[in-house]
mmCIF file of C-alpha atoms in Angstrom:
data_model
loop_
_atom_site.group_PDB
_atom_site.id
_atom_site.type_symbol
_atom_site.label_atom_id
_atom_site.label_comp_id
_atom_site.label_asym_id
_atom_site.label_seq_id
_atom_site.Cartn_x
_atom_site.Cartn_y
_atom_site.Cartn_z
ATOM 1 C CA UNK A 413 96.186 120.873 100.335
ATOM 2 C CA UNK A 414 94.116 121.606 103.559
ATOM 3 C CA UNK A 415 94.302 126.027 102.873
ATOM 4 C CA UNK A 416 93.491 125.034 99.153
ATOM 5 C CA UNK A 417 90.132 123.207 100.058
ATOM 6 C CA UNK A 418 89.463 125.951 102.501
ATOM 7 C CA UNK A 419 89.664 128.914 100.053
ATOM 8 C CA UNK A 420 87.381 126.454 97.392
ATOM 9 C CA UNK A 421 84.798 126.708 100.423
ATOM 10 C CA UNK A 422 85.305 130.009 100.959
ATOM 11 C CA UNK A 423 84.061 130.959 97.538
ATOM 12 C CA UNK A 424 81.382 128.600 98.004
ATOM 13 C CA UNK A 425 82.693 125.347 96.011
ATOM 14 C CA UNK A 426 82.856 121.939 97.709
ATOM 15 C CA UNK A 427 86.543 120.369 98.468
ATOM 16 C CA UNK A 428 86.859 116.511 98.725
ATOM 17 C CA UNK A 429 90.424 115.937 99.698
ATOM 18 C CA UNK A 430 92.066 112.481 100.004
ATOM 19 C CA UNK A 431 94.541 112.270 102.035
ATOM 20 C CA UNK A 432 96.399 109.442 103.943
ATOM 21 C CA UNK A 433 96.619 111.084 107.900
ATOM 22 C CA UNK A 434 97.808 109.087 110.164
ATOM 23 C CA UNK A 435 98.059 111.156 113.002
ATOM 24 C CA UNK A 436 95.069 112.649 115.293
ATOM 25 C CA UNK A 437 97.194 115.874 115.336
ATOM 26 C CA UNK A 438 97.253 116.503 111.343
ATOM 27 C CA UNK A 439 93.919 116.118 111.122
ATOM 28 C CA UNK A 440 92.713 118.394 113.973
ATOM 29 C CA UNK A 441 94.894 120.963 112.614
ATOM 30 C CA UNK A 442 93.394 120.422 109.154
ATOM 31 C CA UNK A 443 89.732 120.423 111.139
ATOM 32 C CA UNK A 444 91.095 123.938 112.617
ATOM 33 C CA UNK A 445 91.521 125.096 108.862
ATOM 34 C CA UNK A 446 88.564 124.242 107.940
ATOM 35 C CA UNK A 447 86.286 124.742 110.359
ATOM 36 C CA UNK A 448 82.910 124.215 110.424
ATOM 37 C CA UNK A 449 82.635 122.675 106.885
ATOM 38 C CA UNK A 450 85.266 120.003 107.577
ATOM 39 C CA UNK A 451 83.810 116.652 107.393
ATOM 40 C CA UNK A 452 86.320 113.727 108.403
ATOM 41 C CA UNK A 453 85.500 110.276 106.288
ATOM 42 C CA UNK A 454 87.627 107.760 107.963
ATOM 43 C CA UNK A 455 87.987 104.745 105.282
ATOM 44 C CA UNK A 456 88.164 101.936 107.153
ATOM 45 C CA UNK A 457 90.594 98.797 105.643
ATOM 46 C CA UNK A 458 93.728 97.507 105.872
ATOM 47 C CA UNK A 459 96.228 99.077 104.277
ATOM 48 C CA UNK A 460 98.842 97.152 102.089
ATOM 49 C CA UNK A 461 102.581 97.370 102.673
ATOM 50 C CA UNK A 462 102.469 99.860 105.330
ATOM 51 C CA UNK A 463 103.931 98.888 108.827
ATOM 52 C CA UNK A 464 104.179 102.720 110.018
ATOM 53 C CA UNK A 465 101.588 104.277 113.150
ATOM 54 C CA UNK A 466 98.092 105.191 112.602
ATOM 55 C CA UNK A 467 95.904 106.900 115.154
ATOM 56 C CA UNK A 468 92.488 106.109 113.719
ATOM 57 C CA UNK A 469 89.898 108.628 113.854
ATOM 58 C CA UNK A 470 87.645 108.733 117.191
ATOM 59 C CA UNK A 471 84.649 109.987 116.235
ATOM 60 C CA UNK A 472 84.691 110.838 112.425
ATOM 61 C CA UNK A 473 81.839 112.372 110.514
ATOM 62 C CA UNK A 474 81.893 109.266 108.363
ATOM 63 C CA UNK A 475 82.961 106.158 108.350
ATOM 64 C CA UNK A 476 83.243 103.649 105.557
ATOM 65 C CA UNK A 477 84.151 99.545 105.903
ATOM 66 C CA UNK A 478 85.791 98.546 103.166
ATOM 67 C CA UNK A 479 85.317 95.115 104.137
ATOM 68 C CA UNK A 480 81.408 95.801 103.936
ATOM 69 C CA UNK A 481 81.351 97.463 100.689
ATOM 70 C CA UNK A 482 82.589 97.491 97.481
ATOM 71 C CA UNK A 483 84.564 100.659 95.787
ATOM 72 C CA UNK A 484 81.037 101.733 94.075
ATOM 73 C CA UNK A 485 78.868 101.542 96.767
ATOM 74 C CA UNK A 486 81.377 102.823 99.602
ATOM 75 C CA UNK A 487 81.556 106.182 96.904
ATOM 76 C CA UNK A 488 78.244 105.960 96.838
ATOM 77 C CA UNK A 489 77.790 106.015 100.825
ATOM 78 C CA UNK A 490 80.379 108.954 101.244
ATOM 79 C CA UNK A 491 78.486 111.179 99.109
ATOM 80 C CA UNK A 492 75.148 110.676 100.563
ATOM 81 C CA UNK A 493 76.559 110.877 103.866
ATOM 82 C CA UNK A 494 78.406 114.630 102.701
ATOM 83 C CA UNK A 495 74.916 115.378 101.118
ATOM 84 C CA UNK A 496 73.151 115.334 104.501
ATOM 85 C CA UNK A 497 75.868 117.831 105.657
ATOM 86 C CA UNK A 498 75.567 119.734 103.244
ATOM 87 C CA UNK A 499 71.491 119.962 102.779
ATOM 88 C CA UNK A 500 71.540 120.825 106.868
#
């Protein structure tokens, strides 16, 4: 999925991929991909029925509480946030 969203940006289209990562590794190595255009959004909730490892994010682009927000307004925060990225 990650070399998919990175030739969308390289012909100039935007790439929102959701995916579940629960390692630090996978996602530096999607960040790596990427590159400069990678923007992590680290959704913030518990997750149901999963007892497995997660490293949560250190210092993601954007973060989102689920316990803060509901579905429409945490959608609405992530793109704003990705629209300041983008505008800069």
């Amino acid at each position: 999925m990650v070399e998919v969203a990175k030739w969308m940006n390289d012909a100039g289209l935007i790439a929102l991929v959701s995916i579940d990562s629960p390692y630090d590794n996978d996602r530096e190595i999607a960040r790596d991909i990427i590159g400069k255009e990678y923007i992590e959004v680290y959704v913030n909730g518990p997750v149901a029925g999963s007892s497995g490892t997660y490293d949560a994010p250190g210092n993601p682009e954007i973060e989102i509480d689920t316990s803060r927000y509901s579905i429409e307004e945490a959608a609405n925060n992530v793109v704003k946030q990705v629209m300041k990225y983008l505008i800069n």
